[in-house]
Short mmCIF file of C-alpha atoms and ligand atoms in Angstrom, two decimals:
data_model
loop_
_atom_site.label_atom_id
_atom_site.label_comp_id
_atom_site.label_asym_id
_atom_site.label_seq_id
_atom_site.Cartn_x
_atom_site.Cartn_y
_atom_site.Cartn_z
CA UNK A 44 0.00 0.00 0.00
CA UNK A 45 1.34 3.47 -0.93
CA UNK A 46 0.61 6.23 1.64
CA UNK A 47 0.37 9.79 0.28
CA UNK A 48 1.66 12.50 2.62
CA UNK A 49 2.24 16.25 2.34
CA UNK A 50 5.82 15.44 1.31
CA UNK A 51 5.14 12.73 -1.26
CA UNK A 52 7.32 13.22 -4.34
CA UNK A 53 5.62 12.78 -7.69
CA UNK A 54 6.94 10.75 -10.63
CA UNK A 55 5.02 9.91 -13.77
CA UNK A 56 4.84 9.21 -17.47
CA UNK A 57 4.07 11.68 -20.25
CA UNK A 58 2.59 10.14 -23.41
CA UNK A 59 -0.39 10.17 -25.76
CA UNK A 60 -2.20 7.92 -25.25
CA UNK A 61 -0.81 6.68 -21.96
CA UNK A 62 -3.66 4.52 -20.66
CA UNK A 63 -2.01 1.30 -21.89
CA UNK A 64 1.32 2.02 -20.15
CA UNK A 65 2.69 -0.61 -17.78
CA UNK A 66 5.13 1.85 -16.19
CA UNK A 67 2.82 3.02 -13.36
CA UNK A 68 2.37 -0.60 -12.22
CA UNK A 69 6.07 -1.45 -12.21
CA UNK A 70 7.27 1.80 -10.59
CA UNK A 71 4.57 1.80 -7.91
CA UNK A 72 5.40 -1.84 -7.12
CA UNK A 73 9.01 -0.79 -6.47
CA UNK A 74 7.92 2.27 -4.43
CA UNK A 75 5.63 0.10 -2.29
CA UNK A 76 8.28 -2.61 -1.80
CA UNK A 77 10.84 -0.03 -0.67
CA UNK A 78 8.34 1.96 1.45
CA UNK A 79 9.63 5.29 0.09
CA UNK A 80 7.51 8.45 -0.10
CA UNK A 81 6.91 8.62 -3.85
CA UNK A 82 4.00 8.06 -6.23
CA UNK A 83 4.10 7.40 -10.00
CA UNK A 84 1.12 8.62 -12.08
CA UNK A 85 0.08 8.80 -15.75
CA UNK A 86 0.12 12.21 -17.50
CA UNK A 87 -1.78 12.02 -20.80
CA UNK A 88 -0.44 14.95 -22.85
CA UNK A 89 -1.77 15.79 -26.31
CA UNK A 90 1.14 16.63 -28.71
CA UNK A 91 -0.26 20.13 -29.20
CA UNK A 92 0.16 20.90 -25.50
CA UNK A 93 3.52 19.32 -24.77
CA UNK A 94 5.35 22.62 -24.06
CA UNK A 95 2.85 23.98 -21.50
CA UNK A 96 2.54 20.52 -19.94
CA UNK A 97 6.31 20.28 -19.36
CA UNK A 98 6.31 23.79 -17.91
CA UNK A 99 3.47 22.72 -15.62
CA UNK A 100 5.39 19.65 -14.45
CA UNK A 101 8.36 21.90 -13.72
CA UNK A 102 6.24 24.41 -11.75
CA UNK A 103 4.45 21.66 -9.85
CA UNK A 104 7.78 20.35 -8.62
CA UNK A 105 7.45 16.91 -10.16
CA UNK A 106 10.64 15.00 -9.33
CA UNK A 107 10.95 13.15 -12.61
CA UNK A 108 9.00 11.50 -15.38
CA UNK A 109 9.23 9.04 -18.22
CA UNK A 110 8.49 10.12 -21.77
CA UNK A 111 6.87 7.82 -24.28
CA UNK A 112 5.33 7.83 -27.75
CA UNK A 113 4.94 10.32 -29.45
CA UNK A 114 7.00 12.75 -27.35
CA UNK A 115 10.47 11.18 -27.06
CA UNK A 116 12.09 13.56 -29.58
CA UNK A 117 9.60 16.44 -29.45
CA UNK A 118 10.26 17.05 -25.75
CA UNK A 119 13.94 17.95 -26.20
CA UNK A 120 13.42 21.71 -26.94
CA UNK A 121 11.44 22.05 -23.68
CA UNK A 122 14.21 20.65 -21.48
CA UNK A 123 17.21 22.52 -20.05
CA UNK A 124 19.79 19.87 -20.89
CA UNK A 125 20.08 16.34 -22.28
CA UNK A 126 22.60 13.61 -21.50
CA UNK A 127 25.12 12.45 -24.08
CA UNK A 128 23.14 9.23 -24.76
CA UNK A 129 19.90 11.13 -25.26
CA UNK A 130 21.58 13.68 -27.53
CA UNK A 131 23.20 10.94 -29.59
CA UNK A 132 19.93 9.23 -30.48
CA UNK A 133 17.79 12.38 -30.35
CA UNK A 134 15.35 10.80 -27.90
CA UNK A 135 14.57 11.19 -24.21
CA UNK A 136 12.68 8.54 -22.22
CA UNK A 137 13.46 9.83 -18.72
CA UNK A 138 13.52 13.36 -17.30
CA UNK A 139 15.02 14.16 -13.90
CA UNK A 140 14.73 17.38 -11.95
CA UNK A 141 18.17 18.66 -10.93
CA UNK A 142 17.43 21.70 -8.75
CA UNK A 143 15.44 23.98 -11.06
CA UNK A 144 16.62 22.24 -14.22
CA UNK A 145 14.88 19.49 -16.16
CA UNK A 146 17.49 17.12 -17.60
CA UNK A 147 16.65 14.55 -20.28
CA UNK A 148 18.19 11.07 -20.22
CA UNK A 149 17.78 7.95 -22.27
CA UNK A 150 17.73 4.68 -20.32
CA UNK A 151 16.37 2.62 -23.25
CA UNK A 152 19.89 1.89 -24.51
CA UNK A 153 21.16 0.77 -21.10
CA UNK A 154 17.95 -1.25 -20.65
CA UNK A 155 18.46 -2.97 -24.00
CA UNK A 156 22.08 -3.88 -23.20
CA UNK A 157 21.10 -5.16 -19.74
CA UNK A 158 18.39 -7.34 -21.27
CA UNK A 159 20.79 -8.72 -23.92
CA UNK A 160 23.15 -9.66 -21.10
CA UNK A 161 20.57 -11.10 -18.71
CA UNK A 162 18.09 -12.68 -21.12
CA UNK A 163 20.42 -13.82 -23.91
CA UNK A 164 23.83 -13.95 -22.23
CA UNK A 165 24.98 -11.73 -25.10
CA UNK A 166 27.84 -9.22 -25.11
CA UNK A 167 27.89 -6.98 -28.23
CA UNK A 168 31.69 -6.47 -28.04
CA UNK A 169 33.18 -7.58 -31.35
CA UNK A 170 29.84 -8.96 -32.59
CA UNK A 171 28.03 -8.71 -35.93
CA UNK A 172 24.39 -7.66 -35.58
CA UNK A 173 21.48 -7.30 -37.99
CA UNK A 174 18.96 -4.65 -36.89
CA UNK A 175 15.49 -4.70 -38.45
CA UNK A 176 14.01 -1.18 -38.55
CA UNK A 177 15.31 2.38 -38.53
CA UNK A 178 12.78 4.27 -36.37
CA UNK A 179 13.14 5.65 -32.86
CA UNK A 180 13.68 2.26 -31.25
CA UNK A 181 16.37 1.38 -33.81
CA UNK A 182 18.23 4.64 -33.13
CA UNK A 183 18.47 3.74 -29.44
CA UNK A 184 19.48 0.15 -30.18
CA UNK A 185 22.17 1.05 -32.73
CA UNK A 186 23.64 3.75 -30.45
CA UNK A 187 23.76 1.28 -27.53
CA UNK A 188 25.26 -1.57 -29.58
CA UNK A 189 27.84 0.77 -31.12
CA UNK A 190 28.77 2.19 -27.72
CA UNK A 191 29.15 -1.35 -26.38
CA UNK A 192 31.76 -2.19 -29.03
CA UNK A 193 29.86 -4.04 -31.78
CA UNK A 194 32.17 -4.76 -34.72
CA UNK A 195 29.56 -4.73 -37.48
CA UNK A 196 25.96 -3.49 -37.67
CA UNK A 197 23.68 -4.02 -40.67
CA UNK A 198 20.52 -1.90 -40.71
CA UNK A 199 17.64 -3.38 -42.73
CA UNK A 200 14.63 -1.13 -43.17
CA UNK A 201 11.52 -1.12 -45.36
CA UNK A 202 12.15 2.52 -46.32
CA UNK A 203 15.73 2.69 -47.60
CA UNK A 204 16.28 6.43 -46.99
CA UNK A 205 15.42 6.10 -43.33
CA UNK A 206 17.97 3.30 -42.90
CA UNK A 207 20.59 5.39 -44.70
CA UNK A 208 19.99 8.45 -42.54
CA UNK A 209 20.34 6.35 -39.37
CA UNK A 210 23.70 4.98 -40.54
CA UNK A 211 24.90 8.44 -41.63
CA UNK A 212 24.07 9.76 -38.17
CA UNK A 213 26.23 7.18 -36.36
CA UNK A 214 29.08 6.51 -38.79
CA UNK A 215 31.02 9.68 -37.84
CA UNK A 216 30.48 9.04 -34.11
CA UNK A 217 31.45 5.36 -33.95
CA UNK A 218 34.50 4.99 -36.20
CA UNK A 219 35.21 1.46 -34.96
CA UNK A 220 31.89 0.03 -36.15
CA UNK A 221 31.42 -1.27 -39.70
CA UNK A 222 27.94 -0.05 -40.71
CA UNK A 223 26.05 -1.29 -43.74
CA UNK A 224 22.52 -1.20 -45.14
CA UNK A 225 20.14 -3.85 -46.34
CA UNK A 226 16.65 -4.14 -47.75
CA UNK A 227 14.12 -6.58 -46.29
CA UNK A 228 14.32 -8.80 -49.43
CA UNK A 229 14.69 -12.45 -48.39
CA UNK A 230 17.70 -13.06 -50.66
CA UNK A 231 19.63 -10.14 -49.22
CA UNK A 232 18.64 -10.93 -45.62
CA UNK A 233 19.69 -14.59 -46.07
CA UNK A 234 23.22 -13.50 -46.96
CA UNK A 235 23.45 -11.36 -43.82
CA UNK A 236 21.85 -13.94 -41.51
CA UNK A 237 24.64 -16.42 -42.33
CA UNK A 238 27.26 -14.00 -41.01
CA UNK A 239 25.76 -12.48 -37.86
CA UNK A 240 25.72 -13.23 -34.12
CA UNK A 241 22.47 -11.44 -33.24
CA UNK A 242 19.23 -10.47 -35.01
CA UNK A 243 17.26 -7.61 -33.40
CA UNK A 244 13.71 -6.59 -34.35
CA UNK A 245 13.08 -2.94 -33.46
CA UNK A 246 9.97 -2.57 -35.66
CA UNK A 247 6.37 -2.97 -34.58
CA UNK A 248 6.04 -6.08 -36.78
CA UNK A 249 4.84 -8.91 -34.54
CA UNK A 250 2.22 -6.79 -32.77
CA UNK A 251 -1.47 -7.12 -33.61
CA UNK A 252 -1.05 -10.34 -35.57
CA UNK A 253 1.50 -8.91 -38.03
CA UNK A 254 4.58 -10.87 -39.12
CA UNK A 255 7.59 -10.71 -41.44
CA UNK A 256 6.32 -12.86 -44.31
CA UNK A 257 9.61 -13.89 -45.90
CA UNK A 258 12.27 -13.64 -43.24
CA UNK A 259 14.68 -16.52 -43.99
CA UNK A 260 15.45 -17.32 -40.35
CA UNK A 261 16.68 -20.81 -41.27
CA UNK A 262 19.83 -19.11 -42.59
CA UNK A 263 20.81 -17.84 -39.13
CA UNK A 264 23.71 -19.94 -37.86
CA UNK A 265 22.95 -22.29 -34.96
CA UNK A 266 24.69 -20.15 -32.29
CA UNK A 267 22.93 -17.00 -33.51
CA UNK A 268 20.55 -15.19 -31.14
CA UNK A 269 17.28 -13.37 -31.70
CA UNK A 270 15.96 -10.39 -29.75
CA UNK A 271 12.48 -9.01 -30.45
CA UNK A 272 11.68 -5.68 -28.78
CA UNK A 273 7.98 -6.50 -29.04
CA UNK A 274 6.69 -7.95 -25.74
CA UNK A 275 2.94 -8.24 -26.46
CA UNK A 276 2.32 -10.89 -27.60
CA UNK A 277 5.02 -12.52 -25.46
CA UNK A 278 5.88 -14.80 -28.38
CA UNK A 279 5.80 -13.11 -31.79
CA UNK A 280 5.91 -15.24 -34.96
CA UNK A 281 9.63 -14.34 -35.19
CA UNK A 282 10.31 -15.66 -31.68
CA UNK A 283 8.18 -18.76 -32.29
CA UNK A 284 10.26 -19.53 -35.39
CA UNK A 285 13.50 -18.93 -33.46
CA UNK A 286 12.39 -21.21 -30.63
CA UNK A 287 11.41 -23.96 -33.08
CA UNK A 288 14.93 -23.81 -34.48
CA UNK A 289 16.42 -24.08 -30.99
CA UNK A 290 17.90 -20.56 -31.13
CA UNK A 291 18.43 -18.54 -27.95
CA UNK A 292 15.86 -15.74 -28.06
CA UNK A 293 14.07 -13.15 -25.89
CA UNK A 294 11.27 -10.61 -26.16
CA UNK A 295 11.37 -6.94 -25.10
CA UNK A 296 9.99 -7.43 -21.60
CA UNK A 297 13.46 -7.45 -20.05
CA UNK A 298 14.33 -4.20 -21.83
CA UNK A 299 11.15 -2.53 -20.58
CA UNK A 300 11.93 -3.62 -17.01
CA UNK A 301 15.62 -2.63 -17.22
CA UNK A 302 14.98 0.84 -18.65
CA UNK A 303 12.49 1.31 -15.80
CA UNK A 304 15.03 0.18 -13.19
CA UNK A 305 17.59 2.64 -14.55
CA UNK A 306 15.04 5.51 -14.55
CA UNK A 307 13.94 4.68 -11.00
CA UNK A 308 17.55 4.75 -9.78
CA UNK A 309 18.14 8.10 -11.51
CA UNK A 310 15.16 9.69 -9.72
CA UNK A 311 15.40 8.14 -6.28
CA UNK A 312 19.07 7.20 -5.95
CA UNK A 313 17.85 3.74 -4.90
CA UNK A 314 17.93 0.54 -6.95
CA UNK A 315 14.55 -1.18 -7.13
CA UNK A 316 14.41 -4.73 -5.73
CA UNK A 317 16.04 -7.11 -8.25
CA UNK A 318 13.54 -8.72 -10.61
CA UNK A 319 10.48 -6.96 -9.14
CA UNK A 320 9.73 -4.77 -12.16
CA UNK A 321 9.97 -7.72 -14.54
CA UNK A 322 7.69 -9.88 -12.40
CA UNK A 323 5.18 -7.02 -12.15
CA UNK A 324 5.18 -6.52 -15.92
CA UNK A 325 4.65 -10.21 -16.55
CA UNK A 326 1.76 -10.27 -14.09
CA UNK A 327 0.15 -7.20 -15.70
CA UNK A 328 0.50 -8.64 -19.20
CA UNK A 329 -0.95 -11.95 -18.17
CA UNK A 330 -3.93 -9.98 -16.82
P1 ATR B 155 9.57 3.39 -33.03
O1 ATR B 155 9.84 4.68 -32.32
O2 ATR B 155 8.78 2.40 -32.21
O3 ATR B 155 10.79 2.77 -33.62
P2 ATR B 155 8.84 4.47 -35.59
O4 ATR B 155 9.86 5.54 -35.41
O5 ATR B 155 7.51 4.81 -36.16
O6 ATR B 155 8.53 3.74 -34.22
O7 ATR B 155 9.51 3.30 -36.49
C1 ATR B 155 8.83 2.16 -36.86
C2 ATR B 155 9.80 1.21 -37.57
O8 ATR B 155 9.10 0.00 -37.88
C3 ATR B 155 10.32 1.75 -38.90
O9 ATR B 155 11.60 1.21 -39.13
C4 ATR B 155 9.30 1.16 -39.88
O10 ATR B 155 9.78 1.06 -41.20
P3 ATR B 155 9.66 2.33 -42.21
O11 ATR B 155 10.80 3.26 -41.85
O12 ATR B 155 9.78 1.75 -43.56
O13 ATR B 155 8.30 2.94 -41.95
C5 ATR B 155 9.12 -0.21 -39.30
N1 ATR B 155 7.88 -0.86 -39.71
C6 ATR B 155 6.62 -0.60 -39.26
N2 ATR B 155 5.72 -1.42 -39.85
C7 ATR B 155 6.44 -2.23 -40.70
C8 ATR B 155 6.10 -3.28 -41.58
N3 ATR B 155 4.83 -3.69 -41.74
N4 ATR B 155 7.09 -3.89 -42.28
C9 ATR B 155 8.37 -3.49 -42.13
N5 ATR B 155 8.77 -2.49 -41.31
C10 ATR B 155 7.81 -1.87 -40.61
#
């Protein structure tokens, strides 16, 4: 049970819509377990009113908040500063109050790397990785993988120009990474799948009954791993195919929990109880 007092510090999530978010459940579970005087609430903010809403959060003394779709990039002009990680991928998922300043961070990258380590036993150092997608989630993933010392990253996107602009953004920053581009054509993907250590899906394909129709997963070598950022459904068609082939694979639940753990620590200075956020998410998803 969370007790609200005159000194309760407020955390929350800014998004539109925000009603589906699992973040209030996982953060409030950690707050309750630790018995600290915080509360985490949803803030539905229409894109038209993002600026005044951020100013309101500042004036109301909110301690920190998460930022989700569609505001992760749009919020940057309304903040006082952003961290190096957030600046690099042009996206903020966590804002912390530092005195009077609102500082933007990005814990998605750290959450992704933590989940690769914990759920797949995978270290990107020296690895070759095929990333499907070139949207906001791909930017965070490619920045994190590059920063963690990946040797080679192939970006395969439906819209070629978007893939190219992602690679052009990171090539000058990460000189040690060999970047290349691919289409989603099965023949081209097959060639890449034979040479990589990890396949990452950053697109929304897999949600709502969608699937990659012609992904030649059989070409992935037997030690290759598969990470799907989608977590609902828990097993996408891509993950089902990977499991059938005996490949080590994981969905995005671990990333969601780990980015939350990192945000929570940034705001409170306290690490949430190990595993609690992930268990809470699983429980919420299973209804
Ligand atoms: P997010 O912030 O979640 O990454 P986004 O920026 O809208 O969302 O990016 C969505 C990504 O999923 C893009 O790479 C998109 O490909 P396009 O750049 O061609 O639009 C990809 N995507 C979405 N639906 C897809 C589909 N049916 N097939 C292939 N790629 C798809």
